[in-house]
């Protein structure tokens, strides 16, 4: 209980104390699933996602229906940007505890993240396509438009196949939630931006006359696509930077705590030796 309280408190010292408490729990009750759940919570708090996944798997090996372990494993997947696995993980957690509000909220967030990760793929591919054409366009000469349109069609076909495969890979609960939330802004904007990316890609491949209506539509679609993609990349980098800082701060604090513990232990040993002498 102490570890669970400390892991929710802010600050490096709280995370260090939570780590010490979790280590004590693991030492006292290594066969209890809850001990490994607490270990996973501390690893999630300190940004060590790989260790959090391992701790959750150890808990599930002891109790396959442990809802907290299923939830934390899905959280680790979501924090690691593995959106498809996260959505399936929260579905499994809700199957064990359908009324759990935390898992329900996270299930919706991970379901929407699956869609937006697909948009990221399309936007990145569109950006690469534009850059490559700008570089190689003069060398292609008269073949530039044919090659550009063929590669754009191939890219959009691959995106459609990827989207269909990801949709089918998700549990029915994820597909149901996305259908139910189709009027929500986070879901409704997704097809709009996908269409914008497709339009920008196609218009750039076709390369209409300058200042024409088609050229202006393509420029607007590309600006919307790349602007949204830039915001998402910025948010992702900010999250990664925050996790990295938390992890480094925790490691530094833990190193200081261990050094202080060893120093105090030696001092206490020396004092006990003098008293005994």
CSV table of C-alpha atoms in Angstrom, one decimal:
chain,number,residue,atom,x,y,z
A,1,UNK,CA,0.0,0.0,0.0
A,2,UNK,CA,2.9,2.4,0.7
A,3,UNK,CA,4.4,1.8,-2.7
A,4,UNK,CA,1.0,2.3,-4.4
A,5,UNK,CA,0.6,5.7,-2.5
A,6,UNK,CA,4.1,6.8,-3.2
A,7,UNK,CA,4.0,6.0,-6.9
A,8,UNK,CA,1.1,8.5,-7.4
A,9,UNK,CA,3.0,11.3,-5.7
A,10,UNK,CA,5.1,13.8,-7.8
A,11,UNK,CA,8.8,14.3,-7.4
A,12,UNK,CA,12.0,12.3,-7.7
A,13,UNK,CA,12.2,11.5,-4.0
A,14,UNK,CA,8.6,10.0,-4.0
A,15,UNK,CA,9.6,7.8,-7.0
A,16,UNK,CA,12.8,6.6,-5.2
A,17,UNK,CA,10.8,5.7,-2.1
A,18,UNK,CA,8.3,3.9,-4.2
A,19,UNK,CA,11.1,1.9,-5.9
A,20,UNK,CA,12.5,0.9,-2.5
A,21,UNK,CA,9.1,-0.1,-1.2
A,22,UNK,CA,8.4,-2.1,-4.4
A,23,UNK,CA,11.7,-3.9,-4.0
A,24,UNK,CA,10.8,-4.8,-0.4
A,25,UNK,CA,7.4,-6.2,-1.6
A,26,UNK,CA,9.1,-8.3,-4.2
A,27,UNK,CA,11.5,-9.7,-1.6
A,28,UNK,CA,8.8,-10.5,0.9
A,29,UNK,CA,6.2,-11.9,-1.6
A,30,UNK,CA,7.8,-12.9,-4.9
A,31,UNK,CA,5.0,-15.4,-5.7
A,32,UNK,CA,2.2,-12.9,-5.3
A,33,UNK,CA,0.9,-11.4,-8.5
A,34,UNK,CA,0.1,-8.1,-6.8
A,35,UNK,CA,3.8,-7.7,-5.9
A,36,UNK,CA,4.7,-7.6,-9.6
A,37,UNK,CA,1.8,-5.3,-10.3
A,38,UNK,CA,3.2,-2.8,-7.9
A,39,UNK,CA,6.6,-3.3,-9.5
A,40,UNK,CA,5.1,-2.5,-12.9
A,41,UNK,CA,3.4,0.6,-11.6
A,42,UNK,CA,6.7,1.9,-10.3
A,43,UNK,CA,8.4,1.2,-13.6
A,44,UNK,CA,5.6,3.0,-15.5
A,45,UNK,CA,6.0,6.0,-13.1
A,46,UNK,CA,9.8,6.2,-13.8
A,47,UNK,CA,9.6,5.6,-17.6
A,48,UNK,CA,11.1,2.2,-17.8
A,49,UNK,CA,8.5,0.7,-20.1
A,50,UNK,CA,10.4,-2.6,-20.9
A,51,UNK,CA,10.7,-3.4,-17.2
A,52,UNK,CA,7.0,-2.5,-16.7
A,53,UNK,CA,6.0,-5.0,-19.4
A,54,UNK,CA,8.2,-7.7,-17.9
A,55,UNK,CA,6.7,-7.1,-14.5
A,56,UNK,CA,3.1,-7.3,-15.9
A,57,UNK,CA,3.9,-10.6,-17.6
A,58,UNK,CA,5.3,-12.0,-14.4
A,59,UNK,CA,2.0,-11.0,-12.6
A,60,UNK,CA,-0.1,-12.5,-15.4
A,61,UNK,CA,1.9,-15.7,-15.2
A,62,UNK,CA,0.8,-16.0,-11.6
A,63,UNK,CA,-2.8,-14.7,-12.2
A,64,UNK,CA,-3.9,-14.6,-15.8
A,65,UNK,CA,-7.1,-12.7,-15.0
A,66,UNK,CA,-5.4,-10.0,-13.0
A,67,UNK,CA,-7.1,-6.8,-14.2
A,68,UNK,CA,-4.5,-4.4,-12.9
A,69,UNK,CA,-1.7,-6.3,-14.7
A,70,UNK,CA,-3.7,-6.3,-17.9
A,71,UNK,CA,-4.4,-2.6,-17.6
A,72,UNK,CA,-0.8,-1.7,-16.8
A,73,UNK,CA,0.6,-3.8,-19.6
A,74,UNK,CA,-1.7,-1.9,-22.0
A,75,UNK,CA,-0.6,1.4,-20.5
A,76,UNK,CA,3.0,0.4,-21.1
A,77,UNK,CA,2.2,-0.4,-24.8
A,78,UNK,CA,0.3,2.9,-25.2
A,79,UNK,CA,3.2,4.9,-23.6
A,80,UNK,CA,5.6,3.1,-26.0
A,81,UNK,CA,3.4,4.2,-29.0
A,82,UNK,CA,2.3,0.6,-29.7
A,83,UNK,CA,-1.3,1.7,-30.2
A,84,UNK,CA,-2.7,-1.5,-31.7
A,85,UNK,CA,-1.3,-3.6,-28.9
A,86,UNK,CA,-2.6,-1.1,-26.3
A,87,UNK,CA,-6.1,-1.2,-27.7
A,88,UNK,CA,-6.2,-4.9,-27.6
A,89,UNK,CA,-4.7,-4.9,-24.1
A,90,UNK,CA,-7.4,-2.5,-22.7
A,91,UNK,CA,-10.0,-4.7,-24.4
A,92,UNK,CA,-8.7,-7.7,-22.4
A,93,UNK,CA,-8.7,-5.6,-19.2
A,94,UNK,CA,-12.3,-4.6,-19.7
A,95,UNK,CA,-13.3,-8.2,-20.4
A,96,UNK,CA,-12.1,-9.0,-16.9
A,97,UNK,CA,-13.6,-5.9,-15.3
A,98,UNK,CA,-16.2,-4.3,-17.6
A,99,UNK,CA,-17.1,-1.5,-15.1
A,100,UNK,CA,-13.6,-0.3,-14.6
A,101,UNK,CA,-13.7,3.4,-15.5
A,102,UNK,CA,-9.9,3.8,-15.9
A,103,UNK,CA,-9.7,0.9,-18.4
A,104,UNK,CA,-12.7,2.2,-20.2
A,105,UNK,CA,-11.3,5.7,-20.6
A,106,UNK,CA,-7.9,4.3,-21.7
A,107,UNK,CA,-9.6,2.0,-24.1
A,108,UNK,CA,-11.2,4.9,-25.9
A,109,UNK,CA,-8.0,6.8,-26.0
A,110,UNK,CA,-6.0,3.9,-27.4
A,111,UNK,CA,-8.7,3.1,-30.0
A,112,UNK,CA,-8.5,6.6,-31.3
A,113,UNK,CA,-4.7,6.4,-31.2
A,114,UNK,CA,-4.9,3.5,-33.6
A,115,UNK,CA,-6.5,5.7,-36.2
A,116,UNK,CA,-4.1,8.6,-35.7
A,117,UNK,CA,-1.1,6.4,-36.0
A,118,UNK,CA,-2.3,5.4,-39.5
A,119,UNK,CA,-2.6,9.1,-40.3
A,120,UNK,CA,1.0,9.6,-39.2
A,121,UNK,CA,2.1,6.8,-41.6
A,122,UNK,CA,0.2,8.4,-44.5
A,123,UNK,CA,1.5,11.9,-43.7
A,124,UNK,CA,5.1,10.7,-43.4
A,125,UNK,CA,4.9,8.8,-46.6
A,126,UNK,CA,3.4,11.8,-48.4
A,127,UNK,CA,6.2,14.0,-47.1
A,128,UNK,CA,8.8,11.6,-48.4
A,129,UNK,CA,7.0,11.3,-51.7
A,130,UNK,CA,7.0,15.1,-52.1
A,131,UNK,CA,10.7,15.5,-51.2
A,132,UNK,CA,11.8,12.6,-53.5
A,133,UNK,CA,9.9,14.1,-56.4
A,134,UNK,CA,11.3,17.5,-55.9
A,135,UNK,CA,14.8,16.1,-55.9
A,136,UNK,CA,14.5,13.6,-58.8
A,137,UNK,CA,11.8,15.4,-60.8
A,138,UNK,CA,14.2,17.2,-63.2
A,139,UNK,CA,16.1,14.0,-63.9
A,140,UNK,CA,12.8,12.2,-64.9
A,141,UNK,CA,11.9,14.8,-67.5
A,142,UNK,CA,8.8,13.8,-69.5
A,143,UNK,CA,8.3,10.7,-67.3
A,144,UNK,CA,8.0,12.8,-64.2
A,145,UNK,CA,4.1,12.9,-64.1
A,146,UNK,CA,3.7,9.2,-65.0
A,147,UNK,CA,6.1,8.1,-62.4
A,148,UNK,CA,4.7,10.5,-59.8
A,149,UNK,CA,1.1,9.4,-60.4
A,150,UNK,CA,2.0,5.7,-60.4
A,151,UNK,CA,4.0,5.9,-57.1
A,152,UNK,CA,1.2,8.0,-55.5
A,153,UNK,CA,-1.4,5.4,-56.5
A,154,UNK,CA,0.8,2.6,-55.2
A,155,UNK,CA,1.3,4.5,-51.9
A,156,UNK,CA,-2.5,5.1,-51.4
A,157,UNK,CA,-3.2,1.5,-52.2
A,158,UNK,CA,-0.6,0.4,-49.6
A,159,UNK,CA,-2.2,2.7,-47.1
A,160,UNK,CA,-5.7,1.3,-47.8
A,161,UNK,CA,-4.4,-2.2,-47.3
A,162,UNK,CA,-2.6,-1.3,-44.1
A,163,UNK,CA,-5.7,0.4,-42.7
A,164,UNK,CA,-7.9,-2.6,-43.6
A,165,UNK,CA,-5.4,-5.0,-41.9
A,166,UNK,CA,-5.2,-2.9,-38.8
A,167,UNK,CA,-9.0,-2.6,-38.6
A,168,UNK,CA,-9.4,-6.4,-38.9
A,169,UNK,CA,-6.6,-7.0,-36.3
A,170,UNK,CA,-8.5,-5.1,-33.6
A,171,UNK,CA,-11.1,-6.8,-31.3
A,172,UNK,CA,-14.8,-6.2,-32.0
A,173,UNK,CA,-14.9,-3.9,-29.0
A,174,UNK,CA,-12.4,-1.5,-30.5
A,175,UNK,CA,-14.3,-1.4,-33.9
A,176,UNK,CA,-17.6,-0.9,-32.0
A,177,UNK,CA,-16.2,2.0,-30.0
A,178,UNK,CA,-14.9,3.8,-33.1
A,179,UNK,CA,-18.2,3.4,-34.8
A,180,UNK,CA,-20.0,4.7,-31.7
A,181,UNK,CA,-17.7,7.7,-31.5
A,182,UNK,CA,-17.7,8.6,-35.2
A,183,UNK,CA,-19.4,12.0,-34.4
A,184,UNK,CA,-16.7,12.9,-31.9
A,185,UNK,CA,-14.1,15.4,-33.1
A,186,UNK,CA,-11.1,13.1,-32.5
A,187,UNK,CA,-12.7,10.4,-34.7
A,188,UNK,CA,-14.6,12.6,-37.2
A,189,UNK,CA,-11.5,14.6,-38.1
A,190,UNK,CA,-9.5,11.5,-39.1
A,191,UNK,CA,-11.1,10.8,-42.5
A,192,UNK,CA,-11.1,14.5,-43.3
A,193,UNK,CA,-7.3,14.7,-42.8
A,194,UNK,CA,-6.7,11.4,-44.6
A,195,UNK,CA,-8.6,12.8,-47.6
A,196,UNK,CA,-6.6,16.0,-47.3
A,197,UNK,CA,-3.3,14.0,-47.4
A,198,UNK,CA,-4.6,12.0,-50.4
A,199,UNK,CA,-5.6,15.1,-52.3
A,200,UNK,CA,-2.3,16.8,-51.5
A,201,UNK,CA,-0.4,13.8,-52.6
A,202,UNK,CA,-2.3,13.4,-55.9
A,203,UNK,CA,-2.2,17.1,-56.8
A,204,UNK,CA,1.5,17.3,-56.2
A,205,UNK,CA,2.0,14.2,-58.4
A,206,UNK,CA,-0.2,15.6,-61.2
A,207,UNK,CA,1.5,19.0,-60.9
A,208,UNK,CA,-1.2,21.4,-62.3
A,209,UNK,CA,-0.4,24.8,-63.8
A,210,UNK,CA,0.8,27.4,-61.2
A,211,UNK,CA,-1.9,29.5,-59.6
A,212,UNK,CA,-4.7,27.3,-61.0
A,213,UNK,CA,-7.6,26.2,-58.8
A,214,UNK,CA,-6.3,22.6,-58.6
A,215,UNK,CA,-2.8,23.9,-57.5
A,216,UNK,CA,-4.4,26.0,-54.7
A,217,UNK,CA,-6.5,23.1,-53.5
A,218,UNK,CA,-3.5,20.9,-53.4
A,219,UNK,CA,-1.4,23.5,-51.5
A,220,UNK,CA,-4.2,23.9,-48.9
A,221,UNK,CA,-4.6,20.2,-48.5
A,222,UNK,CA,-0.8,19.8,-48.1
A,223,UNK,CA,-0.6,22.6,-45.6
A,224,UNK,CA,-3.4,21.1,-43.4
A,225,UNK,CA,-1.8,17.6,-43.6
A,226,UNK,CA,1.8,18.7,-42.8
A,227,UNK,CA,0.6,21.2,-40.2
A,228,UNK,CA,-1.3,18.5,-38.3
A,229,UNK,CA,1.6,16.1,-38.7
A,230,UNK,CA,4.1,18.6,-37.4
A,231,UNK,CA,1.9,19.2,-34.3
A,232,UNK,CA,1.7,15.5,-33.6
A,233,UNK,CA,5.5,15.1,-34.0
A,234,UNK,CA,6.0,18.0,-31.6
A,235,UNK,CA,3.7,16.4,-29.1
A,236,UNK,CA,5.4,13.0,-29.5
A,237,UNK,CA,8.9,14.6,-29.0
A,238,UNK,CA,7.6,16.5,-25.9
A,239,UNK,CA,6.3,13.2,-24.4
A,240,UNK,CA,9.6,11.4,-25.1
A,241,UNK,CA,11.6,14.3,-23.6
A,242,UNK,CA,9.4,14.3,-20.5
A,243,UNK,CA,9.8,10.5,-20.0
A,244,UNK,CA,13.5,10.8,-20.5
A,245,UNK,CA,13.9,13.5,-17.9
A,246,UNK,CA,11.7,11.6,-15.4
A,247,UNK,CA,13.8,8.5,-16.0
A,248,UNK,CA,17.1,10.2,-15.6
A,249,UNK,CA,16.0,12.1,-12.5
A,250,UNK,CA,14.8,8.9,-11.0
A,251,UNK,CA,18.0,7.1,-11.7
A,252,UNK,CA,20.1,9.9,-10.2
A,253,UNK,CA,17.9,10.0,-7.1
A,254,UNK,CA,18.1,6.3,-6.7
A,255,UNK,CA,21.9,6.3,-7.0
A,256,UNK,CA,22.1,9.1,-4.4
A,257,UNK,CA,19.7,7.1,-2.1
A,258,UNK,CA,21.8,3.9,-2.5
A,259,UNK,CA,25.0,5.8,-1.8
A,260,UNK,CA,23.5,7.4,1.3
A,261,UNK,CA,22.2,4.0,2.5
A,262,UNK,CA,25.6,2.3,2.1
A,263,UNK,CA,27.4,5.2,3.8
A,264,UNK,CA,24.9,5.2,6.7
A,265,UNK,CA,25.3,1.4,7.0
A,266,UNK,CA,29.0,1.6,7.3
A,267,UNK,CA,28.8,4.4,9.8
A,268,UNK,CA,26.3,2.4,11.9
A,269,UNK,CA,28.6,-0.7,11.7
A,270,UNK,CA,31.6,1.3,12.8
A,271,UNK,CA,29.7,2.8,15.7
A,272,UNK,CA,28.4,-0.7,16.8
A,273,UNK,CA,32.0,-2.0,16.6
A,274,UNK,CA,33.3,0.7,18.8
A,275,UNK,CA,30.5,0.2,21.3
A,276,UNK,CA,31.2,-3.5,21.4
A,277,UNK,CA,34.9,-2.9,21.9
